[in-house]
Amino acid sequence: MVGGLARKTAPRDLARDPESWPDSAVDDVAARVVQAIARELAGALEREKRSLRQVSTGSGVNRQAISDLLAGRCWPDVVTVARLEDFLAVPLYPRDGMRSTHQNRPSRPQGNPSQGTTK
């Protein structure tokens, strides 16, 4: 399984206070992304006054999968997020909000340019 054993734990269970999901602090970067998606999705549902059933029907995403995503009980896949974004016409995946996690790390290992690279 992609993500290995880390995906056996639900994103909400990686929050410092799982009971306050999606508003609790989360140390795990992947769980923070799911948390951001859940917040955006909840906000879109509220703004548009849409029910889970309406979003499920319109997006083709199972209603229980949407509920689980909102509650932090699952790791959503790309297809789920893409279909929800398309139907709701709002971005759910954080575009800039996760950058602070990577500020001090190079995107690739720094090596000696004269040595070239190996695969």
XYZ file of N, CA, C and O in Angstrom:
476
model
N 0.839 -1.174 0.000
C 0.000 0.000 0.000
C 0.885 1.238 0.000
O 1.860 1.303 0.732
N 0.526 2.222 -0.794
C 1.262 3.468 -0.823
C 1.154 4.118 0.544
O 0.087 4.190 1.123
N 2.270 4.595 1.064
C 2.265 5.200 2.385
C 2.611 4.205 3.470
O 2.869 4.573 4.600
N 2.626 2.928 3.126
C 3.030 1.893 4.072
C 2.191 1.868 5.335
O 1.003 2.168 5.329
N 2.843 1.545 6.424
C 2.155 1.405 7.701
C 1.613 2.727 8.227
O 0.685 2.738 9.032
N 2.158 3.831 7.760
C 1.700 5.138 8.230
C 0.226 5.349 7.917
O -0.463 6.076 8.625
N -0.279 4.716 6.867
C -1.688 4.908 6.500
C -2.632 4.032 7.310
O -3.836 4.115 7.148
N -2.104 3.210 8.190
C -2.989 2.420 9.051
C -3.613 3.297 10.130
O -4.648 2.960 10.678
N -2.978 4.417 10.415
C -3.489 5.358 11.401
C -4.251 6.447 10.666
O -3.737 7.037 9.725
N -5.467 6.714 11.086
C -6.284 7.746 10.444
C -5.656 9.117 10.673
O -5.020 9.347 11.711
N -5.826 10.033 9.726
C -5.249 11.375 9.885
C -5.653 12.043 11.203
O -4.816 12.630 11.883
N -6.912 11.929 11.595
C -7.379 12.565 12.838
C -6.660 12.009 14.059
O -6.480 12.701 15.053
N -6.234 10.740 13.984
C -5.538 10.135 15.115
C -4.095 10.610 15.223
O -3.427 10.341 16.214
N -3.627 11.320 14.205
C -2.298 11.914 14.250
C -2.348 13.351 14.774
O -1.313 13.990 14.958
N -3.546 13.853 15.019
C -3.711 15.195 15.590
C -3.389 15.141 17.078
O -3.561 14.109 17.726
N -2.924 16.258 17.597
C -2.625 16.312 19.035
C -3.892 16.092 19.858
O -3.843 15.492 20.926
N -5.011 16.592 19.356
C -6.300 16.383 20.011
C -7.295 15.907 18.950
O -7.970 16.720 18.322
N -7.374 14.598 18.724
C -8.243 14.075 17.669
C -9.695 14.510 17.783
O -10.388 14.643 16.782
N -10.163 14.771 18.995
C -11.555 15.163 19.181
C -11.857 16.543 18.607
O -13.012 16.862 18.341
N -10.822 17.365 18.387
C -11.081 18.696 17.840
C -10.734 18.782 16.354
O -10.579 19.877 15.813
N -10.622 17.628 15.690
C -10.404 17.601 14.236
C -11.508 18.388 13.551
O -12.655 18.272 13.969
N -11.274 19.171 12.575
C -10.024 19.436 11.875
C -9.281 20.678 12.384
O -8.483 21.245 11.672
N -9.543 21.063 13.634
C -8.939 22.283 14.152
C -7.759 22.054 15.083
O -7.149 23.014 15.536
N -7.440 20.821 15.373
C -6.319 20.517 16.255
C -4.989 20.647 15.521
O -4.918 20.489 14.301
N -3.930 20.910 16.263
C -2.585 20.936 15.682
C -2.209 19.516 15.259
O -2.535 18.542 15.940
N -1.529 19.426 14.117
C -1.106 18.134 13.579
C 0.364 18.247 13.194
O 0.743 19.167 12.469
N 1.182 17.321 13.659
C 2.614 17.357 13.359
C 2.964 16.659 12.051
O 3.908 17.045 11.378
N 2.204 15.651 11.670
C 2.480 14.880 10.460
C 2.063 15.673 9.223
O 0.914 16.115 9.117
N 2.996 15.865 8.281
C 2.719 16.694 7.107
C 1.576 16.136 6.254
O 0.731 16.890 5.777
N 1.521 14.840 6.073
C 0.456 14.253 5.253
C -0.903 14.435 5.922
O -1.894 14.765 5.260
N -0.950 14.253 7.231
C -2.214 14.446 7.950
C -2.629 15.915 7.919
O -3.824 16.222 7.861
N -1.650 16.839 7.917
C -1.982 18.261 7.800
C -2.614 18.565 6.449
O -3.504 19.409 6.345
N -2.160 17.896 5.395
C -2.761 18.099 4.073
C -4.208 17.612 4.086
O -5.105 18.305 3.608
N -4.455 16.436 4.651
C -5.829 15.921 4.737
C -6.679 16.865 5.581
O -7.832 17.148 5.248
N -6.101 17.389 6.650
C -6.814 18.337 7.502
C -7.211 19.590 6.712
O -8.341 20.066 6.811
N -6.286 20.105 5.906
C -6.578 21.289 5.091
C -7.676 20.986 4.068
O -8.572 21.808 3.846
N -7.613 19.806 3.458
C -8.647 19.406 2.496
C -10.004 19.316 3.205
O -11.014 19.804 2.690
N -10.031 18.708 4.387
C -11.281 18.569 5.131
C -11.859 19.932 5.491
O -13.075 20.155 5.373
N -10.997 20.853 5.905
C -11.480 22.203 6.237
C -12.066 22.904 5.025
O -13.127 23.519 5.098
N -11.357 22.833 3.895
C -11.841 23.482 2.670
C -13.151 22.866 2.204
O -14.067 23.568 1.779
N -13.236 21.549 2.280
C -14.455 20.854 1.871
C -15.623 21.255 2.771
O -16.714 21.574 2.279
N -15.410 21.273 4.066
C -16.468 21.669 4.997
C -16.916 23.101 4.716
O -18.126 23.396 4.713
N -15.959 23.977 4.456
C -16.293 25.362 4.147
C -17.100 25.484 2.871
O -18.074 26.250 2.799
N -16.720 24.722 1.855
C -17.448 24.757 0.582
C -18.875 24.237 0.749
O -19.816 24.808 0.196
N -19.032 23.171 1.508
C -20.373 22.625 1.743
C -21.249 23.649 2.461
O -22.425 23.829 2.125
N -20.657 24.318 3.438
C -21.417 25.321 4.199
C -21.773 26.535 3.337
O -22.913 26.981 3.333
N -20.790 27.044 2.605
C -21.034 28.225 1.758
C -22.095 27.957 0.701
O -22.941 28.796 0.422
N -22.009 26.790 0.092
C -22.927 26.447 -0.994
C -24.224 25.807 -0.509
O -25.094 25.501 -1.310
N -24.288 25.568 0.807
C -25.463 24.923 1.416
C -25.793 23.607 0.708
O -26.933 23.361 0.310
N -24.763 22.797 0.569
C -24.923 21.494 -0.099
C -24.868 20.375 0.932
O -24.100 20.417 1.870
N -25.663 19.358 0.691
C -25.655 18.184 1.558
C -24.623 17.187 1.043
O -24.184 17.268 -0.111
N -24.283 16.234 1.885
C -23.360 15.175 1.453
C -23.969 14.392 0.294
O -23.264 14.006 -0.633
N -25.256 14.182 0.345
C -25.926 13.447 -0.724
C -25.823 14.193 -2.051
O -25.555 13.599 -3.093
N -26.038 15.503 -2.043
C -25.930 16.300 -3.269
C -24.508 16.242 -3.832
O -24.327 16.083 -5.044
N -23.536 16.382 -2.962
C -22.144 16.371 -3.418
C -21.765 14.988 -3.923
O -21.075 14.848 -4.931
N -22.243 13.971 -3.247
C -21.973 12.601 -3.683
C -22.550 12.345 -5.074
O -21.864 11.831 -5.961
N -23.797 12.726 -5.262
C -24.456 12.527 -6.554
C -23.759 13.316 -7.653
O -23.495 12.794 -8.739
N -23.435 14.558 -7.376
C -22.823 15.414 -8.388
C -21.387 15.086 -8.714
O -20.945 15.246 -9.854
N -20.650 14.598 -7.717
C -19.219 14.337 -7.921
C -18.911 12.891 -8.277
O -17.845 12.587 -8.809
N -19.821 11.993 -7.947
C -19.558 10.574 -8.156
C -18.717 9.961 -7.046
O -18.265 8.824 -7.151
N -18.511 10.708 -5.959
C -17.760 10.199 -4.810
C -18.766 9.665 -3.793
O -19.756 10.326 -3.472
N -18.501 8.489 -3.283
C -19.375 7.850 -2.310
C -19.615 8.780 -1.113
O -18.689 9.395 -0.597
N -20.880 8.863 -0.669
C -21.240 9.736 0.448
C -20.450 9.402 1.708
O -19.991 10.284 2.431
N -20.255 8.122 1.972
C -19.509 7.729 3.170
C -18.048 8.143 3.058
O -17.436 8.543 4.046
N -17.496 8.099 1.849
C -16.106 8.543 1.653
C -15.975 10.034 1.951
O -14.982 10.473 2.549
N -16.976 10.819 1.561
C -16.960 12.252 1.856
C -17.055 12.471 3.363
O -16.320 13.271 3.944
N -17.945 11.749 4.003
C -18.106 11.848 5.452
C -16.814 11.473 6.175
O -16.395 12.149 7.116
N -16.182 10.392 5.734
C -14.925 9.947 6.345
C -13.813 10.970 6.149
O -13.007 11.205 7.047
N -13.771 11.588 4.979
C -12.775 12.623 4.707
C -12.982 13.808 5.649
O -12.041 14.302 6.281
N -14.209 14.269 5.775
C -14.513 15.391 6.666
C -14.145 15.087 8.117
O -13.671 15.965 8.843
N -14.347 13.848 8.526
C -14.079 13.444 9.910
C -12.634 13.040 10.137
O -12.236 12.770 11.279
N -11.821 12.988 9.079
C -10.421 12.601 9.234
C -10.219 11.120 9.472
O -9.190 10.699 9.992
N -11.187 10.317 9.053
C -11.094 8.865 9.261
C -10.406 8.133 8.123
O -10.211 6.920 8.208
N -10.081 8.853 7.030
C -9.484 8.173 5.873
C -8.436 9.058 5.211
O -8.375 10.259 5.449
N -7.637 8.433 4.375
C -6.650 9.117 3.541
C -7.246 9.191 2.143
O -7.286 8.188 1.434
N -7.741 10.352 1.715
C -8.384 10.431 0.402
C -7.376 10.243 -0.719
O -6.215 10.636 -0.607
N -7.837 9.652 -1.811
C -6.948 9.491 -2.958
C -7.123 10.680 -3.909
O -8.004 11.525 -3.733
N -6.269 10.740 -4.901
C -6.267 11.850 -5.858
C -7.588 11.926 -6.608
O -8.114 13.025 -6.849
N -8.149 10.799 -6.978
C -9.409 10.774 -7.727
C -10.521 11.414 -6.903
O -11.301 12.229 -7.410
N -10.592 11.074 -5.631
C -11.614 11.640 -4.752
C -11.489 13.153 -4.681
O -12.465 13.881 -4.874
N -10.279 13.639 -4.415
C -10.067 15.082 -4.288
C -10.358 15.783 -5.616
O -11.024 16.820 -5.649
N -9.901 15.206 -6.719
C -10.121 15.821 -8.035
C -11.605 15.909 -8.365
O -12.080 16.938 -8.854
N -12.345 14.856 -8.105
C -13.788 14.872 -8.404
C -14.535 15.873 -7.535
O -15.434 16.559 -8.007
N -14.149 15.952 -6.269
C -14.794 16.922 -5.383
C -14.460 18.350 -5.805
O -15.342 19.213 -5.845
N -13.203 18.597 -6.130
C -12.803 19.933 -6.595
C -13.554 20.310 -7.868
O -14.031 21.445 -8.002
N -13.653 19.380 -8.786
C -14.324 19.659 -10.050
C -15.800 19.970 -9.842
O -16.314 20.952 -10.371
N -16.476 19.145 -9.056
C -17.906 19.362 -8.847
C -18.183 20.659 -8.089
O -19.077 21.419 -8.450
N -17.405 20.913 -7.038
C -17.640 22.104 -6.224
C -17.021 23.372 -6.823
O -17.320 24.471 -6.381
N -16.146 23.193 -7.813
C -15.459 24.314 -8.468
C -14.665 25.148 -7.473
O -14.646 26.374 -7.540
N -14.031 24.450 -6.523
C -13.149 25.105 -5.551
C -11.910 24.244 -5.362
O -11.991 23.013 -5.416
N -10.761 24.868 -5.134
C -9.573 24.075 -4.826
C -9.662 23.544 -3.396
O -10.014 24.288 -2.477
N -9.397 22.279 -3.223
C -9.394 21.674 -1.890
C -7.973 21.390 -1.415
O -7.665 21.563 -0.247
N -7.137 20.934 -2.339
C -5.757 20.612 -1.974
C -5.005 21.915 -1.705
O -5.093 22.854 -2.498
N -4.288 22.010 -0.588
C -3.588 23.254 -0.275
C -2.500 23.564 -1.297
O -1.640 22.736 -1.556
N -2.572 24.726 -1.897
C -1.597 25.117 -2.913
C -0.339 25.707 -2.288
O 0.753 25.460 -2.720
N -0.496 26.544 -1.258
C 0.639 27.225 -0.658
C 0.785 26.938 0.833
O 1.846 27.169 1.385
N -0.235 26.472 1.445
C -0.247 26.327 2.891
C 0.733 25.336 3.470
O 1.060 25.396 4.644
N 1.245 24.423 2.681
C 2.163 23.420 3.207
C 3.620 23.794 2.953
O 4.514 23.113 3.394
N 3.862 24.881 2.272
C 5.231 25.240 1.923
C 6.111 25.477 3.131
O 7.286 25.210 3.096
N 5.551 25.992 4.219
C 6.370 26.278 5.394
C 7.040 25.023 5.927
O 8.068 25.085 6.564
N 6.479 23.880 5.629
C 7.049 22.614 6.068
C 8.378 22.335 5.377
O 9.231 21.668 5.905
N 8.548 22.859 4.175
C 9.704 22.520 3.361
C 10.710 23.652 3.201
O 11.651 23.526 2.454
N 10.529 24.763 3.889
C 11.354 25.938 3.658
C 12.851 25.693 3.802
O 13.637 26.224 3.040
N 13.239 24.914 4.756
C 14.659 24.774 5.039
C 15.282 23.511 4.466
O 16.399 23.165 4.800
N 14.545 22.825 3.601
C 15.080 21.604 3.006
C 15.206 21.769 1.513
O 14.276 22.238 0.861
N 16.345 21.368 0.949
C 16.470 21.439 -0.512
C 15.550 20.412 -1.155
O 15.250 19.381 -0.575
N 15.110 20.720 -2.367
C 14.214 19.795 -3.053
C 14.955 18.565 -3.543
O 14.377 17.523 -3.728
N 16.255 18.712 -3.766
C 17.090 17.579 -4.161
C 18.363 17.609 -3.330
O 18.810 18.673 -2.940
N 18.948 16.457 -3.081
C 20.192 16.451 -2.330
C 21.241 17.314 -3.052
O 21.357 17.269 -4.269
N 21.939 18.106 -2.272
C 22.979 18.955 -2.848
C 24.244 18.130 -3.004
O 24.714 17.511 -2.064
N 24.785 18.111 -4.171
C 25.991 17.351 -4.448
C 26.994 18.212 -5.181
O 26.738 19.378 -5.480
N 28.100 17.638 -5.481
C 29.123 18.349 -6.220
C 28.730 18.313 -7.686
O 28.662 17.245 -8.283
N 28.464 19.467 -8.318
C 28.007 19.467 -9.706
C 28.988 18.816 -10.668
O 28.597 18.277 -11.685
N 30.265 18.811 -10.335
C 31.246 18.218 -11.241
C 31.189 16.704 -11.206
O 31.706 16.043 -12.100
N 30.579 16.124 -10.178
C 30.511 14.666 -10.067
C 29.371 14.082 -10.898
O 29.359 12.892 -11.152
N 28.401 14.890 -11.282
C 27.260 14.344 -12.016
C 26.319 13.614 -11.093
O 26.447 13.674 -9.876
N 25.382 12.899 -11.660
C 24.410 12.162 -10.860
C 24.384 10.720 -11.305
O 24.771 10.378 -12.418
N 23.926 9.868 -10.431
C 23.766 8.453 -10.759
C 22.358 8.042 -10.411
O 21.710 8.639 -9.578
N 21.916 7.001 -11.047
C 20.587 6.464 -10.753
C 20.699 5.070 -10.255
O 21.475 4.295 -10.589
